[in-house]
Amino acid sequence: MKPGAPPLKSTRLLDQVRERNRTMHYSLSTGKVYLYWVRFFIRWHEGHRGQVL
């Protein structure tokens, strides 16, 4: 994340990823891949909350 990036409005992890993707002007396909990998990572860690990881 770049210094000076605006604060995130959402408290949910996947919403934060979506919001940051838009802020960083990533393409829609890049955003979808990022969300896929975040979901995969969470499942791999057996559903632990993002704050715990």
XYZ file of C-alpha atoms in Angstrom:
53
model
C 0.000 0.000 0.000
C 1.251 3.456 -0.836
C 1.814 5.986 1.942
C -0.970 8.526 2.109
C -3.608 6.124 0.765
C -7.112 7.075 1.918
C -8.483 5.112 4.884
C -10.788 2.206 4.115
C -14.493 2.676 4.842
C -15.430 -0.976 5.216
C -14.609 -3.264 8.124
C -15.032 -6.529 6.174
C -11.841 -7.966 4.686
C -13.146 -8.761 1.186
C -14.831 -5.358 0.957
C -11.535 -3.748 1.966
C -9.738 -5.642 -0.807
C -12.351 -4.495 -3.348
C -12.123 -0.921 -2.116
C -8.314 -0.900 -2.235
C -8.359 -2.393 -5.755
C -10.550 0.502 -6.905
C -8.340 3.033 -5.105
C -5.248 1.605 -6.804
C -7.051 1.656 -10.204
C -6.522 -2.069 -10.801
C -8.438 -3.646 -13.676
C -11.563 -5.664 -12.946
C -9.823 -8.936 -13.816
C -6.901 -8.142 -11.493
C -9.340 -7.357 -8.694
C -11.131 -10.665 -9.207
C -7.846 -12.577 -9.023
C -6.853 -10.757 -5.821
C -10.208 -11.650 -4.256
C -9.802 -15.266 -5.358
C -6.400 -15.508 -3.635
C -7.661 -13.843 -0.460
C -10.546 -16.326 -0.276
C -8.159 -19.219 -0.972
C -5.797 -18.013 1.779
C -8.664 -17.743 4.276
C -9.935 -21.237 3.425
C -6.414 -22.620 3.665
C -6.235 -21.205 7.192
C -9.538 -22.912 8.042
C -11.627 -19.769 8.152
C -9.759 -17.812 10.828
C -10.738 -14.171 10.930
C -8.525 -11.699 9.076
C -7.527 -9.941 12.284
C -6.110 -13.224 13.629
C -4.071 -13.976 10.502
